[in-house]
Amino acid sequence: MDNLISIYITTCNRAAKLPRAVRSAMEQSYKNIEILICDDASTDNTEEIIQELMKEDRRIKYFKNEQNMGACYSRNVCINNACGKYITGLDDDDAFTTERLKVFLNYWEDQYSFISANFYEVSGNISTIRYERSTDKIHSYKALLFDNIASNQVFTETHKLRSINGFDTRVKRLQDWDTWLRLAYNKGNFLSLKDSTYIMYHDHHSMESRVSQNSSFTTALTELGKRNKEIYGEKNHKILQYLIKYHANTLSLSEAVKWAFYQKKCHYLIKHLKNIFNW
């Protein structure tokens, strides 16, 4: 019998967008799934929308927080209640392609900590941008030290995600990056696929945002390094400071050269020169 896959979706006051995400899960070509939705104390008609979807599909399980607890807590509610051997997440304003789960299963090997994939970015009805890696590639946790190349959602075994206690509820920004870094460090290499199987929509109103803005990106990076000091080690923690300064636009020319050399990416240096000469 096919193994059960758990799909977790957390939501808060996104009643208008949520059905698109849930239906993309319902319409997966791989059918042995459960869809766990955690409602983080929505005050709109989210619960009513979910109840209607549950009438259509018995695979949906609904949980609701009595008060707003945040995305990480809500994800952990789903993770702790998941019955599937495998698990993956979906943001409430995004969607899966119909073959996403089958693709992951076809590539899965037990030695992987997780699998990630490319994604499409869609901005309104005007443009669709496809991000591509040219080849499938196996990475160690070190590939995640300075960049979240795994993106916002991955596919893994449920017990592996539980073994690191899921998402850290202290984290307000870069939650995904923090979790995938810990997962790869503790559970081994991960596979990144060239296939694009996730659709990330950018159709938010001006007051909406994809990520928490409770802390700046540079502050979030600083906290990422502090929380995971053991993973970074002394040398890489020092190198992380270059990235923090880069995003804060406080990197000196000599530091920009060092950072560009280390990352083997000249755009860090080019950006710094543009800032100096106002190109």
CSV table of C-alpha atoms in Angstrom, one decimal:
chain,number,residue,atom,x,y,z
A,1,MET,CA,0.0,0.0,0.0
A,2,ASP,CA,1.2,3.5,-0.8
A,3,ASN,CA,2.6,5.4,2.2
A,4,LEU,CA,0.5,8.2,3.7
A,5,ILE,CA,1.8,11.8,3.1
A,6,SER,CA,0.8,14.6,5.5
A,7,ILE,CA,0.5,18.1,4.1
A,8,TYR,CA,0.4,20.9,6.7
A,9,ILE,CA,-1.1,24.3,6.0
A,10,THR,CA,-1.2,27.1,8.6
A,11,THR,CA,-3.4,30.1,8.1
A,12,CYS,CA,-4.7,33.3,9.7
A,13,ASN,CA,-7.3,35.6,8.2
A,14,ARG,CA,-6.6,34.4,4.6
A,15,ALA,CA,-10.1,33.1,3.8
A,16,ALA,CA,-10.0,34.5,0.3
A,17,LYS,CA,-6.7,32.8,-0.6
A,18,LEU,CA,-6.8,29.6,1.4
A,19,PRO,CA,-9.1,27.5,-0.9
A,20,ARG,CA,-6.5,27.8,-3.8
A,21,ALA,CA,-3.9,26.2,-1.6
A,22,VAL,CA,-6.1,23.5,-0.1
A,23,ARG,CA,-7.5,22.5,-3.5
A,24,SER,CA,-4.0,22.2,-5.0
A,25,ALA,CA,-3.3,19.7,-2.2
A,26,MET,CA,-6.7,17.9,-2.8
A,27,GLU,CA,-5.9,17.6,-6.5
A,28,GLN,CA,-2.5,15.9,-6.1
A,29,SER,CA,-2.1,13.0,-8.5
A,30,TYR,CA,-0.8,11.0,-5.5
A,31,LYS,CA,-4.0,10.3,-3.5
A,32,ASN,CA,-3.0,8.8,-0.2
A,33,ILE,CA,-2.7,12.1,1.7
A,34,GLU,CA,-4.0,13.9,4.7
A,35,ILE,CA,-4.3,17.7,4.8
A,36,LEU,CA,-3.8,19.2,8.2
A,37,ILE,CA,-4.9,22.8,8.5
A,38,CYS,CA,-4.1,24.9,11.7
A,39,ASP,CA,-6.1,28.1,11.9
A,40,ASP,CA,-4.2,30.5,14.0
A,41,ALA,CA,-7.2,32.2,15.6
A,42,SER,CA,-8.6,33.8,12.5
A,43,THR,CA,-11.3,36.4,12.9
A,44,ASP,CA,-12.6,36.3,9.4
A,45,ASN,CA,-14.7,33.5,7.9
A,46,THR,CA,-11.7,31.1,7.6
A,47,GLU,CA,-13.4,28.4,9.7
A,48,GLU,CA,-16.5,28.5,7.6
A,49,ILE,CA,-14.5,28.1,4.5
A,50,ILE,CA,-12.6,25.2,5.9
A,51,GLN,CA,-15.7,23.5,7.1
A,52,GLU,CA,-17.1,23.7,3.5
A,53,LEU,CA,-13.9,22.2,2.1
A,54,MET,CA,-14.1,19.4,4.7
A,55,LYS,CA,-17.5,18.4,3.3
A,56,GLU,CA,-15.8,17.9,-0.1
A,57,ASP,CA,-12.8,16.0,1.1
A,58,ARG,CA,-12.6,13.8,4.2
A,59,ARG,CA,-8.8,13.9,4.1
A,60,ILE,CA,-8.8,17.4,5.6
A,61,LYS,CA,-8.2,17.7,9.4
A,62,TYR,CA,-8.9,21.0,11.1
A,63,PHE,CA,-7.2,22.5,14.2
A,64,LYS,CA,-7.8,26.0,15.6
A,65,ASN,CA,-5.8,27.9,18.2
A,66,GLU,CA,-7.8,29.6,20.8
A,67,GLN,CA,-5.5,32.6,20.5
A,68,ASN,CA,-2.9,33.8,18.0
A,69,MET,CA,0.3,31.7,18.6
A,70,GLY,CA,2.3,32.4,15.4
A,71,ALA,CA,3.3,30.3,12.4
A,72,CYS,CA,5.9,28.1,14.0
A,73,TYR,CA,3.6,27.0,16.8
A,74,SER,CA,0.8,26.4,14.3
A,75,ARG,CA,3.0,24.3,12.1
A,76,ASN,CA,4.1,22.2,15.1
A,77,VAL,CA,0.4,21.5,15.9
A,78,CYS,CA,0.1,19.9,12.4
A,79,ILE,CA,3.4,18.1,12.7
A,80,ASN,CA,2.6,16.6,16.1
A,81,ASN,CA,-0.8,15.4,14.8
A,82,ALA,CA,0.4,14.1,11.5
A,83,CYS,CA,-0.1,10.4,10.7
A,84,GLY,CA,1.9,10.2,7.5
A,85,LYS,CA,5.3,8.6,7.1
A,86,TYR,CA,6.2,11.6,5.0
A,87,ILE,CA,5.4,15.2,5.5
A,88,THR,CA,5.5,18.5,3.6
A,89,GLY,CA,4.2,22.0,4.0
A,90,LEU,CA,2.2,24.5,1.9
A,91,ASP,CA,1.7,28.2,2.6
A,92,ASP,CA,-1.9,29.3,2.7
A,93,ASP,CA,-1.4,31.7,-0.2
A,94,ASP,CA,0.6,29.4,-2.5
A,95,ALA,CA,-0.1,26.1,-4.4
A,96,PHE,CA,1.3,22.8,-5.4
A,97,THR,CA,1.6,21.6,-9.0
A,98,THR,CA,-0.4,18.4,-9.4
A,99,GLU,CA,2.7,16.1,-9.6
A,100,ARG,CA,4.6,17.6,-6.6
A,101,LEU,CA,4.2,14.7,-4.2
A,102,LYS,CA,4.9,12.0,-6.9
A,103,VAL,CA,8.1,13.8,-7.9
A,104,PHE,CA,9.3,13.8,-4.3
A,105,LEU,CA,8.5,10.1,-3.8
A,106,ASN,CA,10.2,9.1,-7.0
A,107,TYR,CA,13.4,10.7,-5.8
A,108,TRP,CA,13.2,9.9,-2.1
A,109,GLU,CA,16.0,7.8,-0.4
A,110,ASP,CA,16.2,7.2,3.3
A,111,GLN,CA,19.6,8.8,3.7
A,112,TYR,CA,18.3,12.2,2.8
A,113,SER,CA,17.3,14.6,5.5
A,114,PHE,CA,14.9,16.2,3.1
A,115,ILE,CA,14.2,17.1,-0.5
A,116,SER,CA,13.6,20.6,-1.9
A,117,ALA,CA,12.6,21.7,-5.3
A,118,ASN,CA,12.5,24.7,-7.6
A,119,PHE,CA,9.4,26.9,-7.7
A,120,TYR,CA,7.5,29.3,-9.9
A,121,GLU,CA,6.9,32.9,-8.8
A,122,VAL,CA,3.7,34.5,-10.0
A,123,SER,CA,3.0,38.2,-9.7
A,124,GLY,CA,-0.6,38.9,-10.5
A,125,ASN,CA,-1.7,38.0,-14.0
A,126,ILE,CA,1.3,39.8,-15.6
A,127,SER,CA,4.4,37.8,-15.2
A,128,THR,CA,5.5,34.3,-14.3
A,129,ILE,CA,9.1,33.7,-13.3
A,130,ARG,CA,10.6,30.2,-13.2
A,131,TYR,CA,13.6,29.7,-10.9
A,132,GLU,CA,15.8,26.8,-12.1
A,133,ARG,CA,18.7,24.8,-10.9
A,134,SER,CA,20.3,23.2,-13.9
A,135,THR,CA,20.8,19.8,-12.3
A,136,ASP,CA,19.6,17.8,-9.3
A,137,LYS,CA,22.2,18.1,-6.6
A,138,ILE,CA,23.0,16.6,-3.2
A,139,HIS,CA,24.1,19.1,-0.5
A,140,SER,CA,25.4,19.0,3.0
A,141,TYR,CA,24.1,21.4,5.7
A,142,LYS,CA,27.0,23.8,4.8
A,143,ALA,CA,25.0,24.8,1.6
A,144,LEU,CA,22.5,26.4,4.0
A,145,LEU,CA,24.8,28.4,6.2
A,146,PHE,CA,24.6,31.6,4.2
A,147,ASP,CA,21.6,31.1,1.9
A,148,ASN,CA,18.3,29.3,2.2
A,149,ILE,CA,18.6,27.4,-1.1
A,150,ALA,CA,15.9,25.0,0.1
A,151,SER,CA,13.2,27.7,-0.2
A,152,ASN,CA,10.1,27.8,2.1
A,153,GLN,CA,8.9,24.2,2.0
A,154,VAL,CA,10.6,20.7,1.8
A,155,PHE,CA,9.6,17.1,1.8
A,156,THR,CA,10.9,14.8,4.6
A,157,GLU,CA,10.0,11.9,6.9
A,158,THR,CA,7.8,12.9,9.7
A,159,HIS,CA,9.9,11.3,12.4
A,160,LYS,CA,13.0,13.3,11.2
A,161,LEU,CA,11.1,16.6,11.5
A,162,ARG,CA,9.8,15.7,14.9
A,163,SER,CA,13.3,14.6,16.1
A,164,ILE,CA,14.5,18.3,15.9
A,165,ASN,CA,11.3,19.4,17.6
A,166,GLY,CA,9.9,20.9,14.4
A,167,PHE,CA,9.9,24.7,14.1
A,168,ASP,CA,11.5,26.8,16.8
A,169,THR,CA,8.6,28.9,18.3
A,170,ARG,CA,11.1,31.7,19.3
A,171,VAL,CA,11.8,32.5,15.7
A,172,LYS,CA,9.9,35.4,14.2
A,173,ARG,CA,11.6,35.5,10.8
A,174,LEU,CA,13.6,33.1,8.7
A,175,GLN,CA,11.8,30.2,10.4
A,176,ASP,CA,12.1,27.9,7.3
A,177,TRP,CA,15.8,28.6,6.9
A,178,ASP,CA,16.4,27.9,10.6
A,179,THR,CA,14.5,24.6,10.5
A,180,TRP,CA,16.1,23.2,7.3
A,181,LEU,CA,19.5,24.1,8.6
A,182,ARG,CA,19.0,22.2,11.8
A,183,LEU,CA,17.4,19.3,9.9
A,184,ALA,CA,20.3,18.9,7.5
A,185,TYR,CA,22.9,19.3,10.3
A,186,ASN,CA,21.2,16.6,12.4
A,187,LYS,CA,19.9,14.2,9.7
A,188,GLY,CA,22.4,14.4,6.8
A,189,ASN,CA,22.6,15.5,3.3
A,190,PHE,CA,19.6,16.8,1.3
A,191,LEU,CA,18.6,16.7,-2.3
A,192,SER,CA,17.6,19.8,-4.3
A,193,LEU,CA,15.7,19.1,-7.5
A,194,LYS,CA,15.7,21.1,-10.7
A,195,ASP,CA,11.9,20.4,-11.1
A,196,SER,CA,9.6,23.3,-10.3
A,197,THR,CA,6.7,21.9,-8.4
A,198,TYR,CA,5.7,24.8,-6.1
A,199,ILE,CA,3.8,28.0,-7.1
A,200,MET,CA,4.6,31.0,-5.0
A,201,TYR,CA,2.1,33.8,-5.5
A,202,HIS,CA,2.7,37.5,-4.9
A,203,ASP,CA,-0.8,38.8,-5.1
A,204,HIS,CA,-0.9,40.5,-1.7
A,205,HIS,CA,-2.4,43.8,-0.8
A,206,SER,CA,0.0,46.5,0.4
A,207,MET,CA,-0.8,45.7,4.0
A,208,GLU,CA,-0.1,42.0,3.6
A,209,SER,CA,3.3,40.4,3.7
A,210,ARG,CA,4.7,36.9,3.0
A,211,VAL,CA,6.9,37.0,6.1
A,212,SER,CA,6.8,38.5,9.5
A,213,GLN,CA,8.2,42.0,9.7
A,214,ASN,CA,8.6,42.0,13.4
A,215,SER,CA,12.3,42.0,13.0
A,216,SER,CA,14.6,43.3,10.3
A,217,PHE,CA,16.3,40.9,7.9
A,218,THR,CA,19.7,41.8,9.4
A,219,THR,CA,18.4,41.2,12.9
A,220,ALA,CA,16.9,37.9,11.9
A,221,LEU,CA,20.3,36.8,10.4
A,222,THR,CA,22.1,37.8,13.5
A,223,GLU,CA,19.7,35.7,15.6
A,224,LEU,CA,20.0,32.8,13.2
A,225,GLY,CA,23.7,32.7,13.8
A,226,LYS,CA,23.4,33.0,17.6
A,227,ARG,CA,20.8,30.3,17.9
A,228,ASN,CA,22.8,27.9,15.7
A,229,LYS,CA,26.3,28.8,16.9
A,230,GLU,CA,27.3,25.2,17.2
A,231,ILE,CA,26.3,24.5,13.6
A,232,TYR,CA,28.2,27.5,12.2
A,233,GLY,CA,31.3,27.2,14.3
A,234,GLU,CA,33.7,30.0,14.9
A,235,LYS,CA,35.0,30.5,11.4
A,236,ASN,CA,31.6,30.4,9.6
A,237,HIS,CA,30.0,32.6,12.3
A,238,LYS,CA,32.6,35.2,11.5
A,239,ILE,CA,31.9,34.9,7.8
A,240,LEU,CA,28.1,35.3,8.5
A,241,GLN,CA,28.9,38.8,9.8
A,242,TYR,CA,29.9,39.7,6.2
A,243,LEU,CA,26.5,38.7,5.0
A,244,ILE,CA,24.8,40.7,7.7
A,245,LYS,CA,26.8,43.8,6.9
A,246,TYR,CA,26.1,43.2,3.2
A,247,HIS,CA,22.4,43.4,3.8
A,248,ALA,CA,22.8,46.3,6.1
A,249,ASN,CA,24.9,48.1,3.4
A,250,THR,CA,27.7,48.6,5.9
A,251,LEU,CA,30.2,46.3,4.2
A,252,SER,CA,33.6,47.9,3.5
A,253,LEU,CA,35.3,47.5,0.2
A,254,SER,CA,37.9,45.0,1.6
A,255,GLU,CA,35.1,43.1,3.3
A,256,ALA,CA,33.1,43.0,0.1
A,257,VAL,CA,36.1,41.5,-1.8
A,258,LYS,CA,36.6,38.9,0.9
A,259,TRP,CA,32.9,38.0,0.9
A,260,ALA,CA,32.7,37.8,-2.9
A,261,PHE,CA,35.8,35.6,-2.9
A,262,TYR,CA,34.5,33.3,-0.3
A,263,GLN,CA,31.1,32.9,-2.0
A,264,LYS,CA,32.5,32.9,-5.5
A,265,LYS,CA,29.8,35.3,-6.4
A,266,CYS,CA,30.9,38.7,-7.8
A,267,HIS,CA,27.5,40.3,-7.5
A,268,TYR,CA,28.3,41.1,-3.8
A,269,LEU,CA,31.2,43.2,-4.9
A,270,ILE,CA,29.4,44.7,-7.8
A,271,LYS,CA,26.6,45.8,-5.6
A,272,HIS,CA,29.0,47.4,-3.2
A,273,LEU,CA,30.7,49.3,-6.0
A,274,LYS,CA,27.4,50.5,-7.3
A,275,ASN,CA,26.6,51.9,-3.8
A,276,ILE,CA,29.9,53.7,-3.7
A,277,PHE,CA,29.7,55.3,-7.2
A,278,ASN,CA,25.9,55.6,-7.4
A,279,TRP,CA,25.8,53.6,-10.6
